[in-house]
CSV table of C-alpha atoms and ligand atoms in Angstrom, one decimal:
chain,number,residue,atom,x,y,z
A,1,UNK,CA,75.3,-18.1,25.8
A,2,UNK,CA,73.6,-15.5,27.8
A,3,UNK,CA,72.1,-12.6,26.3
A,4,UNK,CA,74.3,-9.4,26.3
A,5,UNK,CA,70.8,-7.5,27.6
A,6,UNK,CA,70.9,-9.6,30.6
A,7,UNK,CA,72.7,-6.9,33.2
A,8,UNK,CA,74.1,-7.6,36.7
A,9,UNK,CA,70.5,-7.0,38.0
A,10,UNK,CA,69.2,-10.4,37.1
A,11,UNK,CA,69.6,-13.4,39.7
A,12,UNK,CA,68.7,-16.0,37.3
A,13,UNK,CA,69.3,-17.2,33.7
A,14,UNK,CA,66.3,-17.1,31.5
A,15,UNK,CA,64.0,-19.9,31.4
A,16,UNK,CA,64.6,-21.9,28.1
A,17,UNK,CA,61.0,-21.8,27.3
A,18,UNK,CA,61.2,-18.0,27.5
A,19,UNK,CA,63.6,-18.1,25.1
A,20,UNK,CA,62.0,-20.1,22.5
A,21,UNK,CA,59.2,-18.2,23.3
A,22,UNK,CA,60.8,-14.6,23.0
A,23,UNK,CA,63.1,-15.3,20.1
A,24,UNK,CA,62.6,-13.0,17.2
A,25,UNK,CA,66.3,-14.7,15.1
A,26,UNK,CA,64.2,-16.6,13.3
A,27,UNK,CA,62.5,-14.0,11.6
A,28,UNK,CA,64.5,-11.3,11.9
A,29,UNK,CA,67.7,-12.7,10.7
A,30,UNK,CA,67.0,-11.4,7.1
A,31,UNK,CA,67.5,-7.9,8.8
A,32,UNK,CA,70.9,-8.7,9.2
A,33,UNK,CA,72.3,-6.5,6.1
A,34,UNK,CA,70.3,-3.3,7.4
A,35,UNK,CA,71.7,-4.0,10.9
A,36,UNK,CA,75.2,-4.1,9.8
A,37,UNK,CA,74.6,-1.0,7.9
A,38,UNK,CA,73.0,0.9,10.4
A,39,UNK,CA,75.8,-0.1,12.8
A,40,UNK,CA,78.7,1.2,10.6
A,41,UNK,CA,77.1,4.4,10.6
A,42,UNK,CA,76.4,4.7,14.3
A,43,UNK,CA,80.1,3.9,14.9
A,44,UNK,CA,81.6,6.8,12.1
A,45,UNK,CA,79.4,9.0,14.2
A,46,UNK,CA,80.7,7.8,17.3
A,47,UNK,CA,84.0,8.1,16.3
A,48,UNK,CA,83.2,11.8,14.6
A,49,UNK,CA,81.7,12.8,18.1
A,50,UNK,CA,85.1,11.2,20.4
A,51,UNK,CA,83.1,8.4,21.9
A,52,UNK,CA,85.6,6.1,20.0
A,53,UNK,CA,88.9,6.3,18.3
A,54,UNK,CA,88.9,6.6,14.3
A,55,UNK,CA,91.2,3.7,14.6
A,56,UNK,CA,88.4,1.8,16.8
A,57,UNK,CA,85.7,3.0,14.4
A,58,UNK,CA,87.5,1.3,11.4
A,59,UNK,CA,88.1,-2.2,13.2
A,60,UNK,CA,83.7,-1.8,14.4
A,61,UNK,CA,83.3,-1.4,10.7
A,62,UNK,CA,85.8,-4.3,8.9
A,63,UNK,CA,84.7,-6.8,11.9
A,64,UNK,CA,80.9,-5.8,11.2
A,65,UNK,CA,81.4,-6.3,7.4
A,66,UNK,CA,83.2,-9.5,8.0
A,67,UNK,CA,80.0,-10.8,10.3
A,68,UNK,CA,78.0,-9.6,7.7
A,69,UNK,CA,80.0,-11.7,5.0
A,70,UNK,CA,79.0,-14.8,7.6
A,71,UNK,CA,75.8,-13.8,7.8
A,72,UNK,CA,75.6,-13.7,4.0
A,73,UNK,CA,76.5,-17.3,3.5
A,74,UNK,CA,75.3,-19.4,6.4
A,75,UNK,CA,78.2,-19.5,8.2
A,76,UNK,CA,77.1,-17.7,11.7
A,77,UNK,CA,75.1,-19.9,13.5
A,78,UNK,CA,72.2,-18.5,14.7
A,79,UNK,CA,70.7,-19.6,18.6
A,80,UNK,CA,67.4,-18.1,20.3
A,81,UNK,CA,69.7,-17.3,23.4
A,82,UNK,CA,70.9,-14.3,21.5
A,83,UNK,CA,67.3,-13.4,20.9
A,84,UNK,CA,67.2,-11.3,18.0
A,85,UNK,CA,69.7,-10.1,14.7
A,86,UNK,CA,70.8,-7.0,17.0
A,87,UNK,CA,72.2,-9.3,19.7
A,88,UNK,CA,73.7,-12.0,17.2
A,89,UNK,CA,75.6,-9.3,15.6
A,90,UNK,CA,76.6,-7.4,18.5
A,91,UNK,CA,77.5,-10.6,20.4
A,92,UNK,CA,79.6,-11.7,17.0
A,93,UNK,CA,81.6,-8.2,17.5
A,94,UNK,CA,82.4,-8.8,21.0
A,95,UNK,CA,83.7,-12.0,20.6
A,96,UNK,CA,86.2,-10.5,18.3
A,97,UNK,CA,86.8,-7.1,19.5
A,98,UNK,CA,86.1,-7.7,22.8
A,99,UNK,CA,86.4,-4.2,24.5
A,100,UNK,CA,85.7,-2.1,21.3
A,101,UNK,CA,83.1,-4.1,20.5
A,102,UNK,CA,81.5,-3.7,23.8
A,103,UNK,CA,81.5,0.4,22.7
A,104,UNK,CA,79.4,0.2,19.9
A,105,UNK,CA,75.9,-0.1,21.7
A,106,UNK,CA,76.9,3.5,22.7
A,107,UNK,CA,73.8,5.9,23.2
A,108,UNK,CA,72.0,3.3,21.1
A,109,UNK,CA,69.0,1.1,21.8
A,110,UNK,CA,67.4,-1.9,20.1
A,111,UNK,CA,64.3,0.2,20.2
A,112,UNK,CA,66.0,2.8,18.0
A,113,UNK,CA,67.6,0.4,16.2
A,114,UNK,CA,65.5,-2.4,15.3
A,115,UNK,CA,63.2,1.1,14.4
A,116,UNK,CA,65.9,1.6,12.0
A,117,UNK,CA,66.5,-1.6,10.8
A,118,UNK,CA,63.0,-1.8,9.4
A,119,UNK,CA,62.5,1.2,7.9
A,120,UNK,CA,65.9,0.5,5.8
A,121,UNK,CA,64.3,-2.6,4.9
A,122,UNK,CA,60.8,-1.5,4.3
A,123,UNK,CA,62.5,1.7,2.0
A,124,UNK,CA,64.5,-1.2,0.1
A,125,UNK,CA,61.3,-3.0,-0.4
A,126,UNK,CA,59.0,-0.6,-1.7
A,127,UNK,CA,61.5,0.3,-4.0
A,128,UNK,CA,61.5,-3.1,-5.1
A,129,UNK,CA,57.8,-3.1,-5.6
A,130,UNK,CA,57.6,0.1,-7.2
A,131,UNK,CA,59.9,-1.8,-9.9
A,132,UNK,CA,57.8,-4.6,-10.0
A,133,UNK,CA,54.4,-2.4,-10.3
A,134,UNK,CA,55.8,-0.3,-13.3
A,135,UNK,CA,56.8,-3.9,-15.2
A,136,UNK,CA,53.8,-5.1,-14.8
A,137,UNK,CA,52.3,-1.6,-16.2
A,138,UNK,CA,54.6,-2.2,-18.8
A,139,UNK,CA,53.0,-5.4,-19.8
A,140,UNK,CA,50.1,-4.0,-20.2
A,141,UNK,CA,51.1,-1.2,-22.3
A,142,UNK,CA,53.1,-3.8,-24.4
A,143,UNK,CA,49.9,-5.3,-25.4
A,144,UNK,CA,48.0,-2.3,-26.6
A,145,UNK,CA,49.3,-2.0,-30.2
A,146,UNK,CA,48.6,-5.5,-31.1
A,147,UNK,CA,45.4,-5.6,-29.8
A,148,UNK,CA,44.0,-2.1,-30.6
A,149,UNK,CA,41.4,-3.7,-33.0
A,150,UNK,CA,39.8,-5.8,-30.5
A,151,UNK,CA,36.4,-4.8,-28.7
A,152,UNK,CA,35.5,-6.3,-25.6
A,153,UNK,CA,31.7,-6.2,-23.9
A,154,UNK,CA,32.6,-3.8,-20.3
A,155,UNK,CA,30.4,-5.0,-18.0
A,156,UNK,CA,28.6,-3.1,-15.1
A,157,UNK,CA,27.0,-5.7,-12.5
A,158,UNK,CA,28.5,-8.4,-14.6
A,159,UNK,CA,26.1,-8.1,-17.4
A,160,UNK,CA,27.1,-6.8,-21.0
A,161,UNK,CA,27.2,-3.1,-20.5
A,162,UNK,CA,29.1,-1.1,-23.4
A,163,UNK,CA,31.8,-1.8,-26.1
A,164,UNK,CA,35.3,-1.4,-25.2
A,165,UNK,CA,38.6,-1.8,-27.2
A,166,UNK,CA,40.9,-4.1,-25.7
A,167,UNK,CA,43.6,-1.5,-24.8
A,168,UNK,CA,40.9,0.3,-22.9
A,169,UNK,CA,40.8,-2.6,-20.3
A,170,UNK,CA,44.6,-2.9,-20.3
A,171,UNK,CA,45.4,1.0,-19.0
A,172,UNK,CA,42.2,0.6,-16.8
A,173,UNK,CA,44.9,-1.9,-14.8
A,174,UNK,CA,47.6,0.8,-15.5
A,175,UNK,CA,45.9,3.0,-13.8
A,176,UNK,CA,44.9,1.1,-11.0
A,177,UNK,CA,48.9,0.2,-10.4
A,178,UNK,CA,49.7,3.7,-11.1
A,179,UNK,CA,47.8,4.7,-7.8
A,180,UNK,CA,49.5,1.8,-6.2
A,181,UNK,CA,52.9,3.4,-7.0
A,182,UNK,CA,51.5,6.8,-5.4
A,183,UNK,CA,51.1,5.5,-2.7
A,184,UNK,CA,54.3,3.6,-2.5
A,185,UNK,CA,56.1,6.8,-2.9
A,186,UNK,CA,53.9,8.9,-0.7
A,187,UNK,CA,54.7,6.0,2.1
A,188,UNK,CA,57.9,5.7,1.0
A,189,UNK,CA,58.6,9.6,2.0
A,190,UNK,CA,57.3,8.8,6.1
A,191,UNK,CA,59.9,5.3,5.9
A,192,UNK,CA,62.6,7.7,4.9
A,193,UNK,CA,62.8,9.3,8.1
A,194,UNK,CA,66.0,8.0,10.4
A,195,UNK,CA,65.0,6.8,14.2
A,196,UNK,CA,68.7,6.3,15.4
A,197,UNK,CA,70.0,8.2,18.2
A,198,UNK,CA,66.4,8.5,19.9
A,199,UNK,CA,67.8,5.8,21.9
A,200,UNK,CA,65.4,3.5,24.4
A,201,UNK,CA,62.4,6.6,24.6
A,202,UNK,CA,63.8,9.8,26.0
A,203,UNK,CA,67.2,10.3,23.7
A,204,UNK,CA,70.6,10.5,25.4
A,205,UNK,CA,72.9,12.2,27.7
A,206,UNK,CA,75.6,11.8,25.5
A,207,UNK,CA,76.7,14.2,22.5
A,208,UNK,CA,75.2,12.6,19.5
A,209,UNK,CA,74.7,14.1,16.2
A,210,UNK,CA,71.8,12.3,14.5
A,211,UNK,CA,71.5,14.0,11.4
A,212,UNK,CA,75.2,12.7,10.3
A,213,UNK,CA,74.0,9.1,11.0
A,214,UNK,CA,70.6,10.0,8.8
A,215,UNK,CA,72.6,11.5,6.0
A,216,UNK,CA,75.3,8.4,6.1
A,217,UNK,CA,72.2,6.3,5.8
A,218,UNK,CA,70.1,7.8,2.7
A,219,UNK,CA,67.5,9.1,5.1
A,220,UNK,CA,65.3,12.6,4.3
A,221,UNK,CA,65.2,14.0,8.3
A,222,UNK,CA,65.9,12.6,11.7
A,223,UNK,CA,62.7,12.1,13.6
A,224,UNK,CA,61.3,14.5,16.0
A,225,UNK,CA,60.0,13.2,19.3
A,226,UNK,CA,62.0,10.3,20.8
A,227,UNK,CA,58.9,9.3,22.8
A,228,UNK,CA,57.2,8.6,19.6
A,229,UNK,CA,59.6,7.7,17.6
A,230,UNK,CA,60.6,4.8,19.6
A,231,UNK,CA,56.9,3.7,19.8
A,232,UNK,CA,56.2,4.5,16.0
A,233,UNK,CA,55.2,1.4,13.3
A,234,UNK,CA,52.3,3.8,11.1
A,235,UNK,CA,55.1,3.2,8.9
A,236,UNK,CA,54.6,-0.5,9.1
A,237,UNK,CA,51.4,-0.1,8.8
A,238,UNK,CA,51.1,1.9,5.7
A,239,UNK,CA,53.3,-0.1,3.7
A,240,UNK,CA,51.0,-3.0,4.6
A,241,UNK,CA,48.1,-1.3,3.3
A,242,UNK,CA,50.0,-0.2,0.5
A,243,UNK,CA,50.4,-4.0,-0.3
A,244,UNK,CA,47.0,-4.7,0.9
A,245,UNK,CA,45.7,-2.6,-1.7
A,246,UNK,CA,48.1,-4.0,-4.2
A,247,UNK,CA,46.6,-7.2,-3.5
A,248,UNK,CA,43.4,-6.2,-3.8
A,249,UNK,CA,43.8,-4.9,-7.5
A,250,UNK,CA,45.9,-8.1,-8.1
A,251,UNK,CA,43.0,-10.2,-6.8
A,252,UNK,CA,40.6,-8.2,-8.6
A,253,UNK,CA,42.4,-8.3,-12.4
A,254,UNK,CA,42.7,-12.4,-11.4
A,255,UNK,CA,39.4,-12.7,-10.9
A,256,UNK,CA,38.5,-11.5,-14.2
A,257,UNK,CA,40.9,-13.2,-16.3
A,258,UNK,CA,40.0,-16.8,-14.8
A,259,UNK,CA,36.3,-15.5,-16.2
A,260,UNK,CA,37.3,-14.6,-19.5
A,261,UNK,CA,39.8,-17.7,-19.6
A,262,UNK,CA,36.6,-19.9,-19.0
A,263,UNK,CA,34.5,-22.0,-22.1
A,264,UNK,CA,32.1,-19.6,-21.2
A,265,UNK,CA,33.4,-16.6,-21.9
A,266,UNK,CA,36.1,-17.4,-24.1
A,267,UNK,CA,37.9,-14.2,-24.3
A,268,UNK,CA,41.5,-15.0,-23.7
A,269,UNK,CA,44.0,-18.2,-23.8
A,270,UNK,CA,46.4,-18.0,-20.4
A,271,UNK,CA,50.5,-19.1,-21.1
A,272,UNK,CA,50.5,-23.0,-20.2
A,273,UNK,CA,53.7,-21.8,-18.7
A,274,UNK,CA,51.6,-20.1,-15.9
A,275,UNK,CA,49.0,-23.3,-15.9
A,276,UNK,CA,49.1,-26.5,-14.3
A,277,UNK,CA,46.9,-29.6,-15.3
A,278,UNK,CA,44.5,-31.7,-13.5
A,279,UNK,CA,45.4,-34.7,-12.4
A,280,UNK,CA,42.5,-36.7,-13.6
A,281,UNK,CA,40.8,-34.9,-16.2
A,282,UNK,CA,43.1,-34.7,-18.7
A,283,UNK,CA,41.5,-31.6,-21.3
A,284,UNK,CA,42.1,-29.1,-18.2
A,285,UNK,CA,44.1,-26.4,-18.3
A,286,UNK,CA,43.9,-24.5,-14.8
A,287,UNK,CA,44.6,-21.0,-14.0
A,288,UNK,CA,46.1,-21.7,-10.8
A,289,UNK,CA,48.5,-18.7,-11.2
A,290,UNK,CA,45.9,-16.3,-10.9
A,291,UNK,CA,43.6,-18.2,-8.4
A,292,UNK,CA,46.4,-18.3,-6.2
A,293,UNK,CA,47.2,-14.7,-7.0
A,294,UNK,CA,43.5,-14.1,-5.6
A,295,UNK,CA,43.9,-16.6,-2.7
A,296,UNK,CA,47.1,-15.2,-1.1
A,297,UNK,CA,45.5,-11.5,-1.4
A,298,UNK,CA,43.6,-12.8,1.5
A,299,UNK,CA,46.9,-13.4,3.5
A,300,UNK,CA,48.2,-9.9,2.5
A,301,UNK,CA,44.7,-8.1,3.7
A,302,UNK,CA,45.1,-10.4,7.0
A,303,UNK,CA,48.2,-9.1,7.6
A,304,UNK,CA,47.0,-5.6,7.5
A,305,UNK,CA,44.8,-6.6,10.1
A,306,UNK,CA,47.0,-8.3,12.2
A,307,UNK,CA,49.0,-5.6,12.4
A,308,UNK,CA,46.6,-2.5,13.2
A,309,UNK,CA,45.7,-4.7,16.0
A,310,UNK,CA,49.1,-5.3,17.1
A,311,UNK,CA,49.2,-1.5,18.2
A,312,UNK,CA,46.0,-0.1,19.1
A,313,UNK,CA,46.1,-0.3,22.6
A,314,UNK,CA,49.6,-0.1,23.2
A,315,UNK,CA,50.7,3.1,25.7
A,316,UNK,CA,53.9,4.9,24.5
A,317,UNK,CA,56.5,3.9,23.7
A,318,UNK,CA,58.4,0.8,22.8
A,319,UNK,CA,56.5,-2.5,24.1
A,320,UNK,CA,57.8,-6.2,23.1
A,321,UNK,CA,54.6,-6.3,21.5
A,322,UNK,CA,56.0,-4.8,18.8
A,323,UNK,CA,58.3,-7.5,17.4
A,324,UNK,CA,55.2,-9.0,16.2
A,325,UNK,CA,55.2,-6.6,13.3
A,326,UNK,CA,57.7,-7.9,11.2
A,327,UNK,CA,56.3,-11.7,10.4
A,328,UNK,CA,52.9,-10.1,8.7
A,329,UNK,CA,54.9,-7.3,6.9
A,330,UNK,CA,57.8,-9.7,5.9
A,331,UNK,CA,55.1,-12.3,4.5
A,332,UNK,CA,53.2,-9.4,3.2
A,333,UNK,CA,56.3,-8.3,0.6
A,334,UNK,CA,57.3,-11.4,-0.1
A,335,UNK,CA,53.6,-12.3,-1.4
A,336,UNK,CA,53.1,-9.4,-3.4
A,337,UNK,CA,56.5,-9.4,-4.9
A,338,UNK,CA,56.4,-13.4,-5.9
A,339,UNK,CA,52.8,-12.5,-7.4
A,340,UNK,CA,53.9,-9.5,-9.2
A,341,UNK,CA,56.9,-11.7,-10.4
A,342,UNK,CA,54.4,-13.8,-12.2
A,343,UNK,CA,51.9,-11.1,-13.1
A,344,UNK,CA,53.7,-9.4,-15.7
A,345,UNK,CA,54.9,-12.4,-18.0
A,346,UNK,CA,51.3,-13.7,-17.4
A,347,UNK,CA,49.8,-10.6,-19.0
A,348,UNK,CA,52.7,-10.6,-21.9
A,349,UNK,CA,51.9,-14.4,-22.6
A,350,UNK,CA,48.0,-14.6,-22.7
A,351,UNK,CA,46.5,-14.0,-25.7
A,352,UNK,CA,43.2,-12.7,-26.6
A,353,UNK,CA,40.9,-15.0,-28.9
A,354,UNK,CA,39.6,-12.9,-31.4
A,355,UNK,CA,37.3,-15.2,-33.0
A,356,UNK,CA,35.5,-16.3,-30.5
A,357,UNK,CA,35.0,-12.7,-28.9
A,358,UNK,CA,33.8,-11.7,-32.1
A,359,UNK,CA,31.4,-14.0,-32.6
A,360,UNK,CA,29.4,-13.2,-29.5
A,361,UNK,CA,30.5,-9.1,-29.7
A,362,UNK,CA,26.6,-8.2,-30.7
A,363,UNK,CA,25.1,-10.1,-28.2
A,364,UNK,CA,24.0,-8.1,-25.2
A,365,UNK,CA,22.9,-4.9,-26.9
A,366,UNK,CA,26.2,-2.9,-26.7
A,367,UNK,CA,25.4,-0.3,-29.1
A,368,UNK,CA,21.6,0.9,-27.1
A,369,UNK,CA,23.2,3.7,-25.6
A,370,UNK,CA,25.1,5.4,-28.5
A,371,UNK,CA,21.7,4.7,-30.4
A,372,UNK,CA,20.0,6.5,-27.5
A,373,UNK,CA,22.7,9.3,-27.6
A,374,UNK,CA,22.5,9.4,-31.1
A,375,UNK,CA,18.6,10.3,-30.6
A,376,UNK,CA,19.2,12.7,-27.3
A,377,UNK,CA,21.2,15.0,-30.4
A,378,UNK,CA,18.6,14.8,-32.3
A,379,UNK,CA,16.6,16.6,-29.9
A,380,UNK,CA,14.9,13.7,-27.9
A,381,UNK,CA,15.0,14.2,-24.0
A,382,UNK,CA,17.1,11.6,-21.9
A,383,UNK,CA,14.1,9.9,-20.3
A,384,UNK,CA,12.2,9.5,-23.6
A,385,UNK,CA,15.4,8.1,-25.3
A,386,UNK,CA,16.1,6.0,-22.6
A,387,UNK,CA,12.7,4.7,-23.2
A,388,UNK,CA,12.2,4.4,-26.6
A,389,UNK,CA,15.5,2.3,-26.7
A,390,UNK,CA,14.8,0.0,-24.2
A,391,UNK,CA,11.5,-0.7,-26.6
A,392,UNK,CA,13.5,-1.3,-29.4
A,393,UNK,CA,16.3,-3.6,-27.8
A,394,UNK,CA,12.8,-5.2,-26.7
A,395,UNK,CA,11.6,-5.7,-30.0
A,396,UNK,CA,15.1,-6.9,-31.4
A,397,UNK,CA,15.2,-9.5,-28.4
A,398,UNK,CA,11.7,-10.6,-29.8
A,399,UNK,CA,13.1,-11.0,-33.2
A,400,UNK,CA,16.5,-12.5,-31.8
A,401,UNK,CA,18.3,-9.9,-33.2
A,402,UNK,CA,20.6,-7.3,-32.7
A,403,UNK,CA,19.5,-3.3,-33.0
A,404,UNK,CA,21.6,-3.4,-36.6
A,405,UNK,CA,19.4,-5.8,-37.7
A,406,UNK,CA,16.0,-4.4,-37.4
A,407,UNK,CA,14.6,-3.5,-40.4
A,408,UNK,CA,14.3,0.6,-40.8
A,409,UNK,CA,10.7,0.3,-40.7
A,410,UNK,CA,10.6,-1.1,-37.6
A,411,UNK,CA,13.4,1.7,-36.0
A,412,UNK,CA,10.3,4.3,-37.3
A,413,UNK,CA,7.8,2.5,-35.8
A,414,UNK,CA,9.3,3.9,-32.3
A,415,UNK,CA,11.0,6.9,-33.4
A,416,UNK,CA,9.3,8.2,-37.1
A,417,UNK,CA,12.6,10.9,-37.1
A,418,UNK,CA,15.3,8.2,-38.0
A,419,UNK,CA,16.3,7.6,-41.0
A,420,UNK,CA,19.5,5.5,-42.5
A,421,UNK,CA,22.0,7.5,-40.9
A,422,UNK,CA,20.9,5.4,-37.4
A,423,UNK,CA,23.0,2.3,-38.8
A,424,UNK,CA,26.0,4.3,-38.5
A,425,UNK,CA,26.1,4.5,-34.5
A,426,UNK,CA,24.5,0.7,-34.1
A,427,UNK,CA,26.9,-2.4,-33.8
A,428,UNK,CA,29.8,-2.6,-31.2
A,429,UNK,CA,32.6,-0.8,-33.8
A,430,UNK,CA,29.7,2.0,-34.5
A,431,UNK,CA,29.7,2.4,-30.6
A,432,UNK,CA,33.0,2.4,-29.7
A,433,UNK,CA,34.0,4.9,-31.9
A,434,UNK,CA,31.4,6.9,-30.8
A,435,UNK,CA,32.1,7.3,-27.2
A,436,UNK,CA,34.6,10.4,-27.5
A,437,UNK,CA,34.5,12.1,-24.4
A,438,UNK,CA,38.1,12.4,-22.2
A,439,UNK,CA,39.0,8.9,-20.6
A,440,UNK,CA,36.7,7.1,-22.8
A,441,UNK,CA,37.1,4.7,-25.5
A,442,UNK,CA,37.0,5.6,-28.6
A,443,UNK,CA,40.2,4.5,-30.9
A,444,UNK,CA,41.5,7.9,-30.9
A,445,UNK,CA,40.8,8.8,-27.5
A,446,UNK,CA,42.6,5.3,-26.4
A,447,UNK,CA,45.2,5.6,-29.1
A,448,UNK,CA,46.2,9.6,-27.2
A,449,UNK,CA,46.2,7.1,-23.3
A,450,UNK,CA,48.7,4.4,-24.9
A,451,UNK,CA,51.2,7.1,-26.4
A,452,UNK,CA,51.0,9.6,-22.9
A,453,UNK,CA,51.6,5.9,-21.2
A,454,UNK,CA,54.3,4.3,-23.2
A,455,UNK,CA,56.3,8.1,-22.7
A,456,UNK,CA,55.6,7.5,-19.0
A,457,UNK,CA,57.0,4.4,-18.8
A,458,UNK,CA,60.1,5.4,-20.3
A,459,UNK,CA,59.1,3.3,-23.6
A,460,UNK,CA,58.6,5.7,-26.2
A,461,UNK,CA,59.9,4.1,-29.7
B,501,LIG,N1,63.4,-8.1,18.6
B,501,LIG,C1,63.2,-6.6,19.1
B,501,LIG,C2,62.1,-6.1,18.3
B,501,LIG,O1,61.6,-6.6,17.1
B,501,LIG,C3,64.1,-5.7,19.2
B,501,LIG,C4,64.2,-4.7,19.8
B,501,LIG,C5,64.0,-5.1,21.7
B,501,LIG,N2,63.7,-4.3,22.7
B,501,LIG,C6,63.8,-4.4,23.9
B,501,LIG,N3,63.8,-3.4,24.6
B,501,LIG,N4,63.5,-5.7,24.5
B,501,LIG,O2,61.2,-5.6,18.3
């Protein structure tokens, strides 16, 4: 079957090898629900403007729905001669309705059609990602009450730094995923503009109503410039970037939890339903889901690179290169959606190894900063207090004890102004309680943040 796009100008049929090289049906078939919706909106508009009759519009609409059901059921054969999903649907319509079907492509080009389909598809996919991100945030927030009394070391340079509450860690990730959700929402605003009606590149001489199709398809507005619209894939690149940022956040989290689940850290027991075994070492429980979350993030970042390179040298307006936007974009959405789907239950099902965490919590002098700040509060200049506490840490290291186990005499040898009250800021628990500035980790501050997040995620109980 020869493609309906080959007009009378062609002197020979398409070379088979070209058909195989140029087809996109193998990856754009998944756009069929969007293509059908766009075509129905277009047909209704054509009828409203008098280009087809109301009866013809109804026939087209009913037949398009039937074709949609067949595509959904895998009943419509896909053939590379028909190149892409747009041609498959149009050809099926023509096969069934003859000349009535031949009218649908009035005032339309595949250039505005594919752009509209992609905008519809990306909009739905962004909405799904937002829901999945919210579910992951809810999984982190959902742990906060149960883990409220667990203190963990916070790290900088992967060296033990200061103590924080476990929920402070959980909310750190909630914040990252919140920024991702903001980016999703912002990206969606520019996705949600209707391309339909710019036709190939210059618009159309036929009297159409772009606003009608835009409203029908739930778009906020119509794109203002036909030349720009025909070429514009910013919305594809932007969503590719939004997904790459999510991939980066997921990957960092996965890396952290892989480390935390090691014997060396001993912080976390991962749910066994999300782990795999070793074919030779019977004792192994491996964090493969987290490793693959980290590993697959590379694909999503690579896809963004592919998309950037794809468009960078294109002259206005539509160029066939743009067909290549689909595999990387679809892959990024598929990968992120799959990773998010596993991340939420994995977060909910992991257990903190409380005893193992507590047994080593006083290692690493997590309270050194609060001791320094205690001296500052007594009037000592920061640089002097910093130097002095460094000396005390050195002394404690030589004795092999935490700061809280240095005798008052030893402490006073370094800082004569100290008295017994100093022990009230030593030790991880006292130090955590001391970090009270806005956004910090004291139990009161964290409780405020947890409460605010419960409200934000609509889970206040
Ligand atoms: N399969 C094409 C794509 O995905 C559809 C648009 C083709 N337009 C054209 N003028 N050949 O970009």
